[in-house]
Short mmCIF file of C-alpha atoms in Angstrom, two decimals:
data_model
loop_
_atom_site.label_atom_id
_atom_site.label_comp_id
_atom_site.label_asym_id
_atom_site.label_seq_id
_atom_site.Cartn_x
_atom_site.Cartn_y
_atom_site.Cartn_z
CA UNK E 27 15.86 -200.74 -152.89
CA UNK E 28 16.74 -197.66 -151.36
CA UNK E 29 20.46 -197.84 -153.11
CA UNK E 30 18.25 -198.33 -156.35
CA UNK E 31 15.77 -195.41 -155.98
CA UNK E 32 18.92 -193.12 -154.90
CA UNK E 33 21.38 -193.75 -157.83
CA UNK E 34 17.73 -193.60 -160.44
CA UNK E 35 17.04 -189.70 -159.02
CA UNK E 36 20.68 -188.95 -158.86
CA UNK E 37 20.28 -189.82 -162.58
CA UNK E 38 17.63 -187.86 -163.30
CA UNK E 39 18.93 -184.59 -161.46
CA UNK E 40 22.08 -184.90 -163.11
CA UNK E 41 20.66 -184.51 -166.45
CA UNK E 42 17.53 -181.87 -165.29
CA UNK E 43 19.75 -179.61 -163.04
CA UNK E 44 21.97 -180.05 -166.38
CA UNK E 45 19.66 -178.29 -168.70
CA UNK E 46 18.26 -175.72 -165.85
CA UNK E 47 21.75 -174.30 -166.19
CA UNK E 48 23.08 -175.06 -169.22
CA UNK E 49 22.67 -171.02 -170.65
CA UNK E 50 24.63 -170.31 -167.30
CA UNK E 51 27.24 -172.44 -168.27
CA UNK E 52 27.72 -171.02 -171.24
CA UNK E 53 27.64 -167.49 -169.91
CA UNK E 54 30.36 -167.74 -167.42
CA UNK E 55 32.34 -170.09 -169.82
CA UNK E 56 32.42 -167.72 -172.56
CA UNK E 57 33.33 -164.72 -170.25
CA UNK E 58 35.88 -166.41 -168.87
CA UNK E 59 37.73 -167.21 -171.48
CA UNK E 60 37.33 -163.74 -172.43
CA UNK E 61 38.59 -162.32 -168.72
CA UNK E 62 41.56 -164.66 -169.42
CA UNK E 63 41.94 -163.27 -173.09
CA UNK E 64 42.59 -159.63 -172.99
CA UNK E 65 44.49 -159.79 -176.35
CA UNK E 66 41.36 -160.92 -178.48
CA UNK E 67 41.07 -158.40 -180.74
CA UNK E 68 37.41 -159.03 -181.26
CA UNK E 69 36.05 -159.15 -178.06
CA UNK E 70 37.79 -155.39 -176.95
CA UNK E 71 35.43 -153.45 -175.53
CA UNK E 72 37.42 -150.34 -173.32
CA UNK E 73 38.84 -148.62 -176.53
CA UNK E 74 34.72 -148.91 -177.62
CA UNK E 75 33.51 -147.86 -174.64
CA UNK E 76 30.72 -144.64 -175.12
CA UNK E 77 31.23 -141.84 -172.87
CA UNK E 78 28.91 -139.25 -171.71
CA UNK E 79 28.86 -136.61 -169.50
CA UNK E 80 25.25 -135.05 -167.80
CA UNK E 81 25.23 -132.05 -165.61
CA UNK E 82 22.06 -131.92 -164.02
CA UNK E 83 20.68 -129.26 -161.22
CA UNK E 84 19.91 -130.87 -157.95
CA UNK E 85 19.05 -129.89 -154.52
CA UNK E 86 19.96 -131.70 -151.72
CA UNK E 87 17.87 -131.17 -148.30
CA UNK E 88 19.46 -130.56 -145.02
CA UNK E 89 19.95 -132.86 -141.95
CA UNK E 90 20.45 -136.64 -144.04
CA UNK E 91 22.65 -138.62 -143.31
CA UNK E 92 25.40 -140.16 -146.23
CA UNK E 93 22.95 -142.98 -147.13
CA UNK E 94 20.05 -140.65 -147.26
CA UNK E 95 21.89 -137.94 -149.17
CA UNK E 96 22.70 -140.79 -151.58
CA UNK E 97 19.58 -142.16 -151.74
CA UNK E 98 17.99 -139.12 -152.50
CA UNK E 99 20.36 -138.44 -155.18
CA UNK E 100 19.48 -141.68 -157.09
CA UNK E 101 16.13 -141.01 -156.64
CA UNK E 102 16.66 -137.40 -158.37
CA UNK E 103 18.63 -138.38 -160.96
CA UNK E 104 15.89 -141.78 -161.44
CA UNK E 105 19.04 -144.66 -161.48
CA UNK E 106 19.72 -147.08 -159.67
CA UNK E 107 22.81 -149.46 -159.83
CA UNK E 108 25.50 -150.82 -156.65
CA UNK E 109 26.69 -148.03 -155.44
CA UNK E 110 30.62 -148.20 -154.24
CA UNK E 111 33.56 -145.60 -154.31
CA UNK E 112 31.70 -143.54 -151.80
CA UNK E 113 33.48 -140.30 -151.14
CA UNK E 114 31.70 -137.72 -148.70
CA UNK E 115 32.96 -134.32 -148.63
CA UNK E 116 32.09 -131.68 -147.05
CA UNK E 117 30.07 -129.47 -149.42
CA UNK E 118 30.36 -132.61 -151.50
CA UNK E 119 30.12 -136.31 -152.23
CA UNK E 120 31.17 -138.84 -155.24
CA UNK E 121 30.14 -142.01 -155.95
CA UNK E 122 29.64 -144.45 -158.79
CA UNK E 123 26.32 -146.49 -159.53
CA UNK E 124 27.19 -149.10 -161.71
CA UNK E 125 25.36 -152.63 -163.06
CA UNK E 126 26.99 -154.57 -165.86
CA UNK E 127 28.32 -152.92 -168.84
CA UNK E 128 27.25 -149.43 -167.00
CA UNK E 129 29.55 -147.42 -164.48
CA UNK E 130 28.45 -143.68 -163.81
CA UNK E 131 30.79 -141.94 -161.31
CA UNK E 132 28.65 -139.07 -159.66
CA UNK E 133 29.46 -135.21 -158.33
CA UNK E 134 27.45 -133.67 -156.17
CA UNK E 135 28.71 -129.87 -155.05
CA UNK E 136 25.90 -129.06 -152.55
CA UNK E 137 26.97 -125.36 -152.89
CA UNK E 138 26.53 -125.00 -156.78
CA UNK E 139 23.70 -127.44 -156.25
CA UNK E 140 24.93 -129.45 -159.58
CA UNK E 141 25.23 -133.12 -160.44
CA UNK E 142 27.90 -134.13 -162.81
CA UNK E 143 27.84 -137.77 -163.97
CA UNK E 144 30.22 -139.46 -166.43
CA UNK E 145 28.43 -142.18 -167.46
CA UNK E 146 30.73 -145.29 -169.27
CA UNK E 147 28.98 -148.18 -171.84
CA UNK E 148 30.69 -151.05 -172.34
CA UNK E 149 29.72 -153.22 -175.73
CA UNK E 150 28.32 -157.05 -175.90
CA UNK E 151 31.64 -158.06 -174.46
CA UNK E 152 32.27 -155.54 -171.43
CA UNK E 153 29.13 -156.84 -170.35
CA UNK E 154 29.66 -160.22 -170.75
CA UNK E 155 33.09 -159.77 -168.60
CA UNK E 156 31.29 -157.35 -166.19
CA UNK E 157 28.64 -159.97 -165.53
CA UNK E 158 31.29 -162.66 -164.30
CA UNK E 159 32.54 -160.25 -162.19
CA UNK E 160 29.14 -158.15 -160.88
CA UNK E 161 29.07 -159.70 -156.99
CA UNK E 162 29.23 -156.48 -155.41
CA UNK E 163 32.01 -157.58 -153.25
CA UNK E 164 33.92 -154.49 -151.61
CA UNK E 165 37.89 -154.98 -151.65
CA UNK E 166 38.31 -152.74 -149.41
CA UNK E 167 36.06 -153.57 -146.82
CA UNK E 168 34.79 -157.35 -147.38
CA UNK E 169 32.07 -157.13 -144.59
CA UNK E 170 30.06 -154.72 -147.18
CA UNK E 171 27.41 -156.81 -148.28
CA UNK E 172 26.10 -155.46 -152.07
CA UNK E 173 23.37 -152.47 -151.63
CA UNK E 174 21.25 -153.48 -154.66
CA UNK E 175 18.57 -155.73 -154.81
CA UNK E 176 19.62 -157.09 -158.24
CA UNK E 177 22.98 -157.86 -157.23
CA UNK E 178 21.81 -159.80 -154.42
CA UNK E 179 20.30 -161.50 -156.54
CA UNK E 180 22.60 -162.09 -159.34
CA UNK E 181 25.18 -162.90 -156.89
CA UNK E 182 22.52 -165.41 -155.00
CA UNK E 183 22.74 -167.06 -158.77
CA UNK E 184 25.91 -167.31 -159.02
CA UNK E 185 26.35 -169.25 -155.77
CA UNK E 186 23.08 -171.37 -156.58
CA UNK E 187 25.07 -172.38 -160.34
CA UNK E 188 28.14 -172.87 -158.03
CA UNK E 189 25.74 -175.52 -156.10
CA UNK E 190 24.67 -176.65 -159.08
CA UNK E 191 28.03 -177.76 -160.94
CA UNK E 192 29.35 -178.99 -157.78
CA UNK E 193 26.42 -181.23 -157.47
CA UNK E 194 26.62 -182.18 -160.97
CA UNK E 195 30.27 -183.51 -160.08
CA UNK E 196 29.43 -185.47 -157.31
CA UNK E 197 26.36 -186.67 -158.89
CA UNK E 198 28.82 -187.87 -162.31
CA UNK E 199 30.87 -189.63 -159.72
CA UNK E 200 27.82 -191.75 -158.43
CA UNK E 201 27.00 -192.75 -162.16
CA UNK E 202 30.37 -193.46 -163.31
CA UNK E 203 30.57 -195.99 -159.96
CA UNK E 204 27.82 -197.74 -160.99
CA UNK E 205 29.13 -198.78 -164.63
CA UNK E 206 32.87 -198.40 -163.34
CA UNK E 207 33.54 -202.21 -165.55
CA UNK E 208 32.02 -200.91 -168.58
CA UNK E 209 34.44 -197.39 -168.40
CA UNK E 210 37.25 -198.67 -166.67
CA UNK E 211 39.29 -195.23 -167.52
CA UNK E 212 36.95 -193.75 -165.76
CA UNK E 213 39.57 -194.39 -162.54
CA UNK E 214 42.81 -192.72 -164.67
CA UNK E 215 40.91 -189.83 -165.35
CA UNK E 216 38.94 -189.24 -162.13
CA UNK E 217 43.02 -189.78 -160.67
CA UNK E 218 44.57 -187.48 -163.40
CA UNK E 219 41.81 -184.75 -162.53
CA UNK E 220 41.81 -185.21 -158.24
CA UNK E 221 46.07 -185.62 -158.53
CA UNK E 222 46.22 -181.96 -160.87
CA UNK E 223 43.52 -180.43 -158.41
CA UNK E 224 45.39 -181.28 -155.35
CA UNK E 225 48.64 -180.02 -156.56
CA UNK E 226 47.57 -176.79 -157.46
CA UNK E 227 45.34 -176.33 -154.12
CA UNK E 228 47.46 -177.91 -151.01
CA UNK E 229 50.92 -179.47 -152.87
CA UNK E 230 52.21 -176.03 -154.31
CA UNK E 231 52.44 -173.83 -151.44
CA UNK E 232 53.75 -176.90 -148.96
CA UNK O 20 23.21 -189.33 -185.38
CA UNK O 21 22.34 -192.24 -182.74
CA UNK O 22 25.45 -194.62 -183.76
CA UNK O 23 27.36 -191.10 -181.97
CA UNK O 24 25.85 -191.85 -178.92
CA UNK O 25 28.28 -194.59 -177.42
CA UNK O 26 31.31 -193.01 -178.27
CA UNK O 27 29.52 -189.32 -177.34
CA UNK O 28 28.46 -190.90 -173.79
CA UNK O 29 32.51 -192.36 -173.49
CA UNK O 30 33.65 -188.93 -174.13
CA UNK O 31 31.36 -186.91 -171.75
CA UNK O 32 31.86 -189.62 -169.31
CA UNK O 33 35.68 -189.18 -169.02
CA UNK O 34 36.28 -185.71 -169.73
CA UNK O 35 33.45 -184.70 -167.02
CA UNK O 36 35.22 -187.34 -164.15
CA UNK O 37 39.17 -185.46 -165.64
CA UNK O 38 37.88 -181.96 -164.92
CA UNK O 39 35.21 -182.50 -162.08
CA UNK O 40 38.00 -181.61 -159.56
CA UNK O 41 39.04 -179.00 -161.58
CA UNK O 42 35.11 -177.49 -161.85
CA UNK O 43 35.13 -178.13 -158.13
CA UNK O 44 38.14 -175.27 -157.67
CA UNK O 45 36.21 -172.98 -159.59
CA UNK O 46 32.76 -173.49 -157.96
CA UNK O 47 33.85 -173.66 -154.04
CA UNK O 48 36.03 -170.35 -155.62
CA UNK O 49 32.51 -168.57 -156.54
CA UNK O 50 31.08 -169.42 -152.80
CA UNK O 51 34.46 -167.94 -151.31
CA UNK O 52 34.55 -164.86 -153.65
CA UNK O 53 30.96 -164.21 -152.82
CA UNK O 54 31.09 -164.66 -148.75
CA UNK O 55 34.56 -163.75 -148.41
CA UNK O 56 33.73 -162.03 -144.51
CA UNK O 57 32.46 -165.08 -143.77
CA UNK O 58 35.66 -167.25 -145.22
CA UNK O 59 37.75 -164.44 -143.48
CA UNK O 60 36.27 -164.41 -140.12
CA UNK O 61 36.19 -168.55 -139.88
CA UNK O 62 39.85 -169.11 -141.61
CA UNK O 63 41.82 -165.92 -140.82
CA UNK O 64 45.18 -165.20 -143.29
CA UNK O 65 47.82 -166.39 -140.95
CA UNK O 66 51.20 -163.66 -140.87
CA UNK O 67 54.24 -165.71 -140.32
CA UNK O 68 57.45 -164.31 -138.96
CA UNK O 69 59.00 -161.78 -141.15
CA UNK O 70 62.55 -162.51 -142.16
CA UNK O 71 65.42 -159.98 -142.37
CA UNK O 72 68.52 -161.69 -144.72
CA UNK O 73 71.17 -159.91 -146.94
CA UNK O 74 72.53 -160.16 -150.28
CA UNK O 75 75.91 -159.25 -151.73
CA UNK O 76 74.69 -157.60 -154.70
CA UNK O 77 71.49 -156.96 -156.67
CA UNK O 78 71.19 -159.12 -159.85
CA UNK O 79 70.38 -156.33 -162.06
CA UNK O 80 69.20 -157.74 -165.69
CA UNK O 81 67.77 -156.69 -168.35
CA UNK O 82 64.34 -155.76 -167.64
CA UNK O 83 62.49 -155.25 -163.67
CA UNK O 84 61.09 -158.85 -164.39
CA UNK O 85 64.33 -160.62 -164.94
CA UNK O 86 65.60 -158.56 -162.41
CA UNK O 87 62.84 -159.62 -160.12
CA UNK O 88 63.60 -163.50 -161.18
CA UNK O 89 66.72 -163.57 -160.37
CA UNK O 90 66.43 -162.17 -157.12
CA UNK O 91 63.66 -164.80 -156.19
CA UNK O 92 66.31 -167.68 -156.99
CA UNK O 93 68.64 -166.27 -155.21
CA UNK O 94 67.18 -166.10 -152.14
CA UNK O 95 65.32 -169.47 -152.57
CA UNK O 96 61.45 -168.09 -153.10
CA UNK O 97 58.83 -169.91 -155.77
CA UNK O 98 55.92 -168.31 -157.05
CA UNK O 99 54.52 -166.00 -159.93
CA UNK O 100 55.58 -162.29 -159.69
CA UNK O 101 53.59 -159.70 -159.38
CA UNK O 102 53.44 -155.65 -159.51
CA UNK O 103 57.17 -155.00 -159.30
CA UNK O 104 57.79 -151.64 -157.68
CA UNK O 105 60.99 -149.88 -157.60
CA UNK O 106 62.52 -146.54 -157.10
CA UNK O 107 65.67 -144.99 -155.92
CA UNK O 108 66.04 -146.54 -152.30
CA UNK O 109 64.47 -149.73 -153.14
CA UNK O 110 62.75 -152.53 -155.17
CA UNK O 111 59.83 -154.74 -153.67
CA UNK O 112 56.98 -156.93 -155.24
CA UNK O 113 55.06 -159.86 -153.97
CA UNK O 114 55.41 -163.10 -155.24
CA UNK O 115 52.38 -165.36 -155.13
CA UNK O 116 51.81 -169.22 -154.74
CA UNK O 117 47.91 -170.01 -154.75
CA UNK O 118 46.63 -169.59 -151.07
CA UNK O 119 50.79 -168.64 -150.25
CA UNK O 120 51.86 -164.52 -150.83
CA UNK O 121 55.59 -163.72 -149.96
CA UNK O 122 56.32 -160.38 -149.96
CA UNK O 123 60.04 -159.00 -150.94
CA UNK O 124 61.24 -155.68 -150.35
CA UNK O 125 65.14 -154.90 -150.81
CA UNK O 126 66.76 -151.47 -149.68
CA UNK O 127 69.07 -151.03 -152.54
CA UNK O 128 71.73 -148.93 -150.31
CA UNK O 129 72.65 -151.34 -148.30
CA UNK O 130 70.85 -154.68 -150.13
CA UNK O 131 68.61 -155.87 -146.78
CA UNK O 132 65.98 -157.90 -147.83
CA UNK O 133 62.61 -157.69 -145.65
CA UNK O 134 60.79 -161.35 -146.45
CA UNK O 135 56.91 -161.28 -145.03
CA UNK O 136 54.86 -164.75 -145.84
CA UNK O 137 51.05 -164.79 -145.55
CA UNK O 138 49.25 -168.17 -145.30
CA UNK O 139 46.26 -167.68 -146.71
CA UNK O 140 44.74 -171.55 -146.79
CA UNK O 141 43.11 -173.67 -149.37
CA UNK O 142 39.94 -171.45 -150.07
CA UNK O 143 41.86 -168.22 -150.71
CA UNK O 144 43.80 -170.65 -153.04
CA UNK O 145 40.62 -171.44 -155.06
CA UNK O 146 39.67 -167.94 -155.14
CA UNK O 147 43.67 -167.19 -156.29
CA UNK O 148 43.12 -169.68 -159.43
CA UNK O 149 39.35 -168.78 -160.21
CA UNK O 150 41.04 -165.42 -160.89
CA UNK O 151 44.23 -166.19 -162.83
CA UNK O 152 45.71 -165.25 -165.17
CA UNK O 153 42.19 -162.88 -165.24
CA UNK O 154 42.35 -159.40 -167.47
CA UNK O 155 45.13 -157.89 -164.92
CA UNK O 156 48.80 -157.40 -165.25
CA UNK O 157 49.00 -159.36 -168.58
CA UNK O 158 52.71 -158.59 -169.74
CA UNK O 159 54.04 -159.80 -166.40
CA UNK O 160 51.29 -162.59 -165.96
CA UNK O 161 52.81 -166.12 -166.23
CA UNK O 162 56.30 -165.70 -165.16
CA UNK O 163 56.35 -169.22 -163.47
CA UNK O 164 56.42 -171.97 -164.52
CA UNK O 165 53.13 -173.43 -162.59
CA UNK O 166 51.20 -169.89 -163.73
CA UNK O 167 51.79 -170.62 -167.41
CA UNK O 168 50.60 -174.82 -167.15
CA UNK O 169 47.41 -173.10 -165.01
CA UNK O 170 46.66 -170.98 -167.73
CA UNK O 171 45.96 -173.63 -170.21
CA UNK O 172 44.42 -176.09 -167.32
CA UNK O 173 41.91 -173.20 -166.64
CA UNK O 174 41.32 -172.86 -170.55
CA UNK O 175 41.25 -176.41 -171.13
CA UNK O 176 38.21 -176.55 -168.26
CA UNK O 177 36.43 -174.26 -170.03
CA UNK O 178 36.59 -175.40 -173.64
CA UNK O 179 35.80 -179.02 -171.92
CA UNK O 180 33.18 -177.63 -169.67
CA UNK O 181 31.30 -176.39 -173.16
CA UNK O 182 32.03 -179.91 -174.79
CA UNK O 183 30.01 -181.54 -171.48
CA UNK O 184 27.19 -178.95 -171.83
CA UNK O 185 26.82 -179.89 -175.44
CA UNK O 186 26.84 -183.51 -175.02
CA UNK O 187 25.01 -183.86 -172.39
CA UNK O 188 22.04 -182.04 -174.66
CA UNK O 189 22.82 -184.63 -177.20
CA UNK O 190 22.69 -187.62 -174.41
CA UNK O 191 19.67 -186.32 -173.04
CA UNK O 192 17.67 -186.19 -176.36
CA UNK O 193 18.07 -189.63 -177.29
CA UNK O 194 16.19 -190.70 -173.61
CA UNK O 195 13.09 -190.57 -174.58
CA UNK O 196 11.56 -191.02 -171.19
CA UNK O 197 13.42 -187.63 -169.83
CA UNK O 198 12.23 -185.92 -172.86
CA UNK O 199 9.33 -184.06 -171.79
CA UNK O 200 10.84 -183.18 -168.35
CA UNK O 201 13.91 -181.79 -170.14
CA UNK O 202 12.21 -179.78 -172.13
CA UNK O 203 10.44 -177.95 -169.11
CA UNK O 204 14.26 -178.16 -167.28
CA UNK O 205 15.68 -176.13 -170.43
CA UNK O 206 12.51 -173.99 -170.64
CA UNK O 207 12.80 -173.27 -166.63
CA UNK O 208 16.66 -172.09 -167.61
CA UNK O 209 15.29 -170.08 -170.66
CA UNK O 210 12.94 -168.47 -168.01
CA UNK O 211 15.79 -167.35 -165.12
CA UNK O 212 18.47 -166.85 -167.69
CA UNK O 213 16.98 -164.26 -170.03
CA UNK O 214 14.87 -162.67 -166.76
CA UNK O 215 18.04 -162.11 -164.76
CA UNK O 216 19.68 -160.32 -167.74
CA UNK O 217 16.87 -158.76 -168.69
CA UNK O 218 16.63 -157.09 -165.32
CA UNK O 219 20.25 -156.54 -164.87
CA UNK O 220 21.39 -154.92 -168.31
CA UNK O 221 18.67 -152.53 -168.58
#
């Protein structure tokens, strides 16, 4: 009785989690294809990028630490995003602020009290590509956590989608196991899939 | 449309079973990529002992890639050759496998070879596979047999995943008992998706 209830709930969850995630699956599938096929002409983004340069006068109060200085600059420029590539100098600071499809490289000169913004904006294909990889990870320092709330939310969503897909995979095995006699080729499909995965993840390097 | 139900159901089931272990690779790697710090602390990369050897002659060829291919053949190293660096005094390049990196450095004057190896483990192997072939180093990418196969497989998994999601909607639509709640699931998905994208892109 309990087993019947579990398999019934498993099937329902498979259906509804699948329906809930369908748009996310399409987004990450299409953006994954774009990342693997940079030669697809229709989806070129780098050549179509828009570049703008803005110079703004700015005042940096003295006595602030590096984090406070960057926060202050962002506040004065009224911009937000994931901050990275910070380079602090005695009389200037360089950093970039990004969100999917947009990068703003900022140079602030304390002495001249000016801020130079070099902005890059991508088209829809560029936005899709950056959504796929936008997790706030710092290649040079893995211990750095994302510093923008929306990066954290998006990264949390990525984790959720991955866990959801793991559930869809495992639940499909349970669903098939129940009807395995009617779908005997499932043994073969499952075996081929598992052997392929084991070959790439484990056997290739042994 | 309902006459297609049995065949779509069978295809959904078989393709799902076939690609589910590969989907797991992509999903686990997302967690690895998003939580690198945890993986680094729990499963540190193991640097294996450095090997010093010598080759009688550098097997130069028509291109840097071909030369690197000849070198790894001579040294008995297998994998995907990545960025090749060459100047007057040395040739160096990494050779990649999922979860294992070999770095080769050859002194052009003495033909001495320095080989360093890193065992990165299964989690980083999924990470590597997720990123491959990827947008970088496109001219060089796919120079090994396994990478050519993985390239096809990664595409195949994505196309089948698109088929599975579309066929899943088809199959759900004919399940009358799940239709109402299914619409709610789709609606919640649309709200979450558009909401997140709106805040992220604007």
